mmCIF file of C-alpha atoms and ligand atoms in Angstrom:
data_model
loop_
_atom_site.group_PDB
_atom_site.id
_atom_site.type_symbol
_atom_site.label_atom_id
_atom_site.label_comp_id
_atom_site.label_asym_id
_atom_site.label_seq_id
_atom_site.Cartn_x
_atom_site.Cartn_y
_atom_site.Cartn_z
ATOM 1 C CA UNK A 5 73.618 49.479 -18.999
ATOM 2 C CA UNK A 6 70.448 50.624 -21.384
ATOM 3 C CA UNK A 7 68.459 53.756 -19.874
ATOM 4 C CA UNK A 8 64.677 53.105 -19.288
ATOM 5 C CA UNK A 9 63.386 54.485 -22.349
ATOM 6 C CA UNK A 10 66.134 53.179 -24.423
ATOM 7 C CA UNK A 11 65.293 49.716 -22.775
ATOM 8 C CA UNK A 12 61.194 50.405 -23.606
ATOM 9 C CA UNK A 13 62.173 51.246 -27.118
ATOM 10 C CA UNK A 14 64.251 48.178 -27.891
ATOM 11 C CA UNK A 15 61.357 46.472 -26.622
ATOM 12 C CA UNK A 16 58.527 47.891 -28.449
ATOM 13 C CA UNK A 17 59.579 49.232 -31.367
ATOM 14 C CA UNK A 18 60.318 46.252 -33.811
ATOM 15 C CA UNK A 19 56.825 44.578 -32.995
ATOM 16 C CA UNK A 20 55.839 48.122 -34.164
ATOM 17 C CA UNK A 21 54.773 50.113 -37.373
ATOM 18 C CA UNK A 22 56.246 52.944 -36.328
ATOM 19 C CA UNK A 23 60.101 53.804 -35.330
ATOM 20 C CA UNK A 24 58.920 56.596 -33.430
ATOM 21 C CA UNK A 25 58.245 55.528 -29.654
ATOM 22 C CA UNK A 26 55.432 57.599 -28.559
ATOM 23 C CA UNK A 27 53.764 57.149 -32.355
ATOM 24 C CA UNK A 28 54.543 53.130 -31.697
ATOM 25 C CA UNK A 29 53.150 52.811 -28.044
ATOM 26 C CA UNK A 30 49.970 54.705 -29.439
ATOM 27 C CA UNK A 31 49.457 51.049 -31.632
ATOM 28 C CA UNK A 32 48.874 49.317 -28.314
ATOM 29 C CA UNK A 33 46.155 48.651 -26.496
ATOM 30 C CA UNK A 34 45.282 46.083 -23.017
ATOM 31 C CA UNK A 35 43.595 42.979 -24.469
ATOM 32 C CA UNK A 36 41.916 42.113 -21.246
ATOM 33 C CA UNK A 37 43.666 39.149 -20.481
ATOM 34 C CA UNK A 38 45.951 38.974 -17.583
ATOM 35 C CA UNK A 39 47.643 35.822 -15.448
ATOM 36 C CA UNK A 40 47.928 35.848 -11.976
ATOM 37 C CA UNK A 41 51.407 33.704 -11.236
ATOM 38 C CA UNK A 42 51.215 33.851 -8.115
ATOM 39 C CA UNK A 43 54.937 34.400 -6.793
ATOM 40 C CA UNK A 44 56.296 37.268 -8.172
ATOM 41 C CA UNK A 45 59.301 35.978 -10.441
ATOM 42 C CA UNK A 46 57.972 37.944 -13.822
ATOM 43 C CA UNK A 47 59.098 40.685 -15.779
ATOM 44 C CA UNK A 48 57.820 43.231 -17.638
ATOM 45 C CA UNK A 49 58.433 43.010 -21.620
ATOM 46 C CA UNK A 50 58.177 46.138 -21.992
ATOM 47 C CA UNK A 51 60.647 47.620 -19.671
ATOM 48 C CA UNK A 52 61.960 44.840 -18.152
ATOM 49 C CA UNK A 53 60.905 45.604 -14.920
ATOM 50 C CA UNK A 54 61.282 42.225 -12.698
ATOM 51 C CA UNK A 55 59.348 40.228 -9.334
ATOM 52 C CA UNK A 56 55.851 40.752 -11.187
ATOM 53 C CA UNK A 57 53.152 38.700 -9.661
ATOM 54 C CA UNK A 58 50.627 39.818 -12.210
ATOM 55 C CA UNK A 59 50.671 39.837 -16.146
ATOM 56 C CA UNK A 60 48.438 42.054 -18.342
ATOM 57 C CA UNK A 61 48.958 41.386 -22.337
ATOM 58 C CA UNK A 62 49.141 44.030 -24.797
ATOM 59 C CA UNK A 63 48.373 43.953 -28.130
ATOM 60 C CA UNK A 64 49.580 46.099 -31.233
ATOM 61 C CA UNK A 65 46.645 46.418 -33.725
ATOM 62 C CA UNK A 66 48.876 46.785 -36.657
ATOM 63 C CA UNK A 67 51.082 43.620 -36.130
ATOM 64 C CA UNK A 68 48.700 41.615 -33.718
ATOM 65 C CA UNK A 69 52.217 40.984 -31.911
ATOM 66 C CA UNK A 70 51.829 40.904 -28.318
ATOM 67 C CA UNK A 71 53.696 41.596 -25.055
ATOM 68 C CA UNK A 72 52.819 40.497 -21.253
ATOM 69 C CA UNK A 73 53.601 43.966 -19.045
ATOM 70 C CA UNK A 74 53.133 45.344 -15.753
ATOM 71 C CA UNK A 75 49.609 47.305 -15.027
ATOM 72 C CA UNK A 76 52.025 50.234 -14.098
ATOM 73 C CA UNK A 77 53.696 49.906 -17.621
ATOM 74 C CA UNK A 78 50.443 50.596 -19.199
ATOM 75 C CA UNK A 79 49.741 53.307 -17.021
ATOM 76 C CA UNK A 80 52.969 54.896 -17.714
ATOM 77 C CA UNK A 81 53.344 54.950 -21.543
ATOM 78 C CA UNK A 82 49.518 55.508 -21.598
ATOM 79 C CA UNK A 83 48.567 52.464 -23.526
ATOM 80 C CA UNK A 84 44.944 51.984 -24.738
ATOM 81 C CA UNK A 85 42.505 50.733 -22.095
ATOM 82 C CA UNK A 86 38.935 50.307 -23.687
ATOM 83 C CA UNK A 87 35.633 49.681 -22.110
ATOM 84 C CA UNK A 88 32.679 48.980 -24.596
ATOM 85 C CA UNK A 89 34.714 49.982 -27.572
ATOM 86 C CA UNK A 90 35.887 53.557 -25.830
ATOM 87 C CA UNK A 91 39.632 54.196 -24.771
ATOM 88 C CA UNK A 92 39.429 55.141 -21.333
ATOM 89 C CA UNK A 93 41.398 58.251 -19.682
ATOM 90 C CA UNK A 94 43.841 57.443 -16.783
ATOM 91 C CA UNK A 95 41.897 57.716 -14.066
ATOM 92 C CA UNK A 96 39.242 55.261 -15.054
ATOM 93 C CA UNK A 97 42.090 52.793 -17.105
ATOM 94 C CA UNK A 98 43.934 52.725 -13.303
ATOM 95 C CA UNK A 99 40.494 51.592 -11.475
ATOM 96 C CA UNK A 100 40.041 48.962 -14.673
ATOM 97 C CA UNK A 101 43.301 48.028 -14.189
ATOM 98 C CA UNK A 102 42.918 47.381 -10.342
ATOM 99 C CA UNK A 103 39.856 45.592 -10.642
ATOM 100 C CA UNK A 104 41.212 43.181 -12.549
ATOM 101 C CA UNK A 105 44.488 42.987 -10.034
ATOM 102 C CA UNK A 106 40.937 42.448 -7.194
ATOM 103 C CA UNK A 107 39.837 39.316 -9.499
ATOM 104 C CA UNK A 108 42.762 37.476 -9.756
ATOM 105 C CA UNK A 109 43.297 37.955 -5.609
ATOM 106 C CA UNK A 110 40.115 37.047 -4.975
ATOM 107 C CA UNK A 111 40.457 34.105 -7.193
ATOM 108 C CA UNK A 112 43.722 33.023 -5.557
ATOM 109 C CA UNK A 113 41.859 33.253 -2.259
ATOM 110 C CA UNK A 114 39.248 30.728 -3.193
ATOM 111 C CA UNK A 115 41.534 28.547 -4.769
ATOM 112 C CA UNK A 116 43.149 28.487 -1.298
ATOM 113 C CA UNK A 117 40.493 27.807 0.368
ATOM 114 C CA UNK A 118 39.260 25.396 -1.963
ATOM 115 C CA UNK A 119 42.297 23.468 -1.640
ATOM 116 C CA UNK A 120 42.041 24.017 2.314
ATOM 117 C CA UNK A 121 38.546 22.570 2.439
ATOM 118 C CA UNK A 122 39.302 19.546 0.600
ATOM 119 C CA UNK A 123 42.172 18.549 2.539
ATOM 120 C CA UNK A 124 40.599 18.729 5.777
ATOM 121 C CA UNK A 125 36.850 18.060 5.154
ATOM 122 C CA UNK A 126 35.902 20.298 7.459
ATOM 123 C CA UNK A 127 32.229 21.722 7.487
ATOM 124 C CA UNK A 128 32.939 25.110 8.681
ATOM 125 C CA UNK A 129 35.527 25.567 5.901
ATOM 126 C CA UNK A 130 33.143 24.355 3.524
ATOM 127 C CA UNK A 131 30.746 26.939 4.703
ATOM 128 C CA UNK A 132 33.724 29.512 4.516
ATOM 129 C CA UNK A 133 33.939 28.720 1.283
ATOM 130 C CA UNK A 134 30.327 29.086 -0.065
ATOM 131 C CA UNK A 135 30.005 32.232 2.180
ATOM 132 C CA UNK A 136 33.701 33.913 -0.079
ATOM 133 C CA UNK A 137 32.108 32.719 -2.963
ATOM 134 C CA UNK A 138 28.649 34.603 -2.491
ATOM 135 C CA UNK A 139 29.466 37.441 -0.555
ATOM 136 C CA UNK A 140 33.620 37.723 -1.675
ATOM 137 C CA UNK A 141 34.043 38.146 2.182
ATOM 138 C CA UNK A 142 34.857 37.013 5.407
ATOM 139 C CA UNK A 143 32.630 37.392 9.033
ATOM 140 C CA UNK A 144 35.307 37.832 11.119
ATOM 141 C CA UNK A 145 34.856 34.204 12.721
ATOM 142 C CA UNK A 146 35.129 32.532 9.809
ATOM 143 C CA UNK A 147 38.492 34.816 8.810
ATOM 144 C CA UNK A 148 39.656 33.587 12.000
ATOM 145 C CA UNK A 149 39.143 29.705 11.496
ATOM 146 C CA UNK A 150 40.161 30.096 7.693
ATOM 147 C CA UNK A 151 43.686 31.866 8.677
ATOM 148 C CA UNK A 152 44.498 29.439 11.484
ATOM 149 C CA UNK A 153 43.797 26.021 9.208
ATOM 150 C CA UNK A 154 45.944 27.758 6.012
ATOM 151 C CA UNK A 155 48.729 28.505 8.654
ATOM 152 C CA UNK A 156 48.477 24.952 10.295
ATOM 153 C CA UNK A 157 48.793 23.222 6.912
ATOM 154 C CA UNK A 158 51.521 25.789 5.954
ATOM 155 C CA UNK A 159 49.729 27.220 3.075
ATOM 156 C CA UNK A 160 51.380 30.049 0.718
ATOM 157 C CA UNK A 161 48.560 32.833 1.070
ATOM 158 C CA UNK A 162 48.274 36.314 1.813
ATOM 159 C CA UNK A 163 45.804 37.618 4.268
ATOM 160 C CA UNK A 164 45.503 40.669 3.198
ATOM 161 C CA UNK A 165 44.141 39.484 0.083
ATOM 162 C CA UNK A 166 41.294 38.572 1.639
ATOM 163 C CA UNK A 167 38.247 40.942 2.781
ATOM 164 C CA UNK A 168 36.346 40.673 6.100
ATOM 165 C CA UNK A 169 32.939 42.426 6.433
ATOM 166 C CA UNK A 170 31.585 43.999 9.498
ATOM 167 C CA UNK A 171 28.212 45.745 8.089
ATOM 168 C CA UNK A 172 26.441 43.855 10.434
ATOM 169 C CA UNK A 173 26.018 44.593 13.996
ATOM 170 C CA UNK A 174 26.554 40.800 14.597
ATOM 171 C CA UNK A 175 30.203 41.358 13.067
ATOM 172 C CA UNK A 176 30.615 44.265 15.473
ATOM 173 C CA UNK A 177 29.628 41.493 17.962
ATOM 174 C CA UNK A 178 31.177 38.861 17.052
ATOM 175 C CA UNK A 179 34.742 40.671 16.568
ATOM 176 C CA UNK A 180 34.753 42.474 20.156
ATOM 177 C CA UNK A 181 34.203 39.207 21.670
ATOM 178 C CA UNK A 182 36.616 37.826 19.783
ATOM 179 C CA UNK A 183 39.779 37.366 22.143
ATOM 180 C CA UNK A 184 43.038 39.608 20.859
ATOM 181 C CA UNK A 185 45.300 36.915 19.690
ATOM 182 C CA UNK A 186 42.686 35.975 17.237
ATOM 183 C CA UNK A 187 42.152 39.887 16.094
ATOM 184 C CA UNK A 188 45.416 39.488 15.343
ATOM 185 C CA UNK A 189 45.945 36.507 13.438
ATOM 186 C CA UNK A 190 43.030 38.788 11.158
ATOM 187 C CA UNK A 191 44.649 41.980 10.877
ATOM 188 C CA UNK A 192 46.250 41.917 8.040
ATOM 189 C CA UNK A 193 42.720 41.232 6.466
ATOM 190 C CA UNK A 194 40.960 43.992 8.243
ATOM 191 C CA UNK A 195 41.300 47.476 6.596
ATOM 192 C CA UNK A 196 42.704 50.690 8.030
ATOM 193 C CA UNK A 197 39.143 51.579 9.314
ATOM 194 C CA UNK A 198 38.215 48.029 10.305
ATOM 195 C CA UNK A 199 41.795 48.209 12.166
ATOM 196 C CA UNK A 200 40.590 51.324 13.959
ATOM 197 C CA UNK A 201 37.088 50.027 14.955
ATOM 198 C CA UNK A 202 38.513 47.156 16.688
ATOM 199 C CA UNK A 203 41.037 49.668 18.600
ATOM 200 C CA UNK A 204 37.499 51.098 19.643
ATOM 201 C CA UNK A 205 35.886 47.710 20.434
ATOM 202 C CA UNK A 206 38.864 47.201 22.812
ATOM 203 C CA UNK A 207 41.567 45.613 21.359
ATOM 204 C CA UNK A 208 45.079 46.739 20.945
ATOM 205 C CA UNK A 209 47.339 46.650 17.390
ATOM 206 C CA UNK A 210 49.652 43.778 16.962
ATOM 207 C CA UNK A 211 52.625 44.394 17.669
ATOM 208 C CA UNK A 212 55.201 43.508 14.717
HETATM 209 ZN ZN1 ZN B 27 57.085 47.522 -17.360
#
């Protein structure tokens, strides 16, 4: 078996300039494109690193060859991240990075839904649908309705994925009247501080 590095360096360095592997690595940069494939069968190509859902492609500026990684690969060897023509430092690479992992899951939630609201021409999902699109959230009623026609048809999605918003008081509402079993079916979609205010508005955690 190849160590890590050794495994990175077989990888990277004859699409390289350099034979050095921190000199090489510095010749790559994120080209802004990723795929979403939405099971997680990939693997890295830099380290090999398998069961990626997400791709983001790296390019050397030297050779112009290019590799499809993990986000955490590019995090970890420190490859070039730019935003308007400036490399950014780690911090701000890793919140680039995640907004582009938010994109493709909010894009995989419409396309579920999309695919939900054709099948069963249903008017609420349609409104669902053109409230995700403009807002890129749930109310918790529609959350409810959207998560209990996607498990019906047996639709590969993850709630979490989605977001829910309770800024408005109706939400509150509209989610402590809501009866437990249906908090529930939600919960993966609520975060930990949505979780907590519906402990407050009465109901209890699920429990698996
Ligand atoms: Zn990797």
């Amino acid at each position: 078996m190849t160590s890590y590095p050794q495994r990175v360096a077989e990888n990277v360095l004859p699409l390289s300039v350099s034979g050095e592997l921190s000199e090489a690595l510095k010749e790559w940069y994120f080209t802004e494109r990723t795929e979403d494939h939405e099971v997680a069968t990939e693997s890295c190509e830099l380290c090999d690193q398998e069961q990626l859902r997400y791709h983001f492609e790296i390019e050397n500026k030297n050779t112009r060859k290019r590799l499809w990684v993990g986000s955490s690969c590019i995090l970890r060897f420190n490859v070039a991240v730019y935003e308007n023509g400036l490399v950014l430092d780690k911090k701000s690479a890793e919140r680039k990075l995640n907004k582009h992992i938010a994109k493709m899951r909010l894009d995989a939630c419409i396309n579920s839904l999309n695919a939900l609201a054709k099948k069963e021409q249903n008017p609420i999902l349609d409104s669902a649908l053109s409230y995700y699109q403009k807002n890129k959230c749930l109310t918790p009623k529609f959350a409810f309705v959207v998560f209990w026609r996607l498990d019906s048809q047996k639709f590969d999605y993850h709630p979490s994925f989605f977001k829910i918003s309770l800024k408005r008081d109706s939400h509150k509402r509209d989610l402590a009247n809501m009866p437990t079993d249906r908090v529930h079916l939600i919960w993966k979609a609520l975060s930990p501080n949505q979780r907590k205010m519906a402990i407050k508005l009465g109901h209890t955690e699920p429990s698996t």
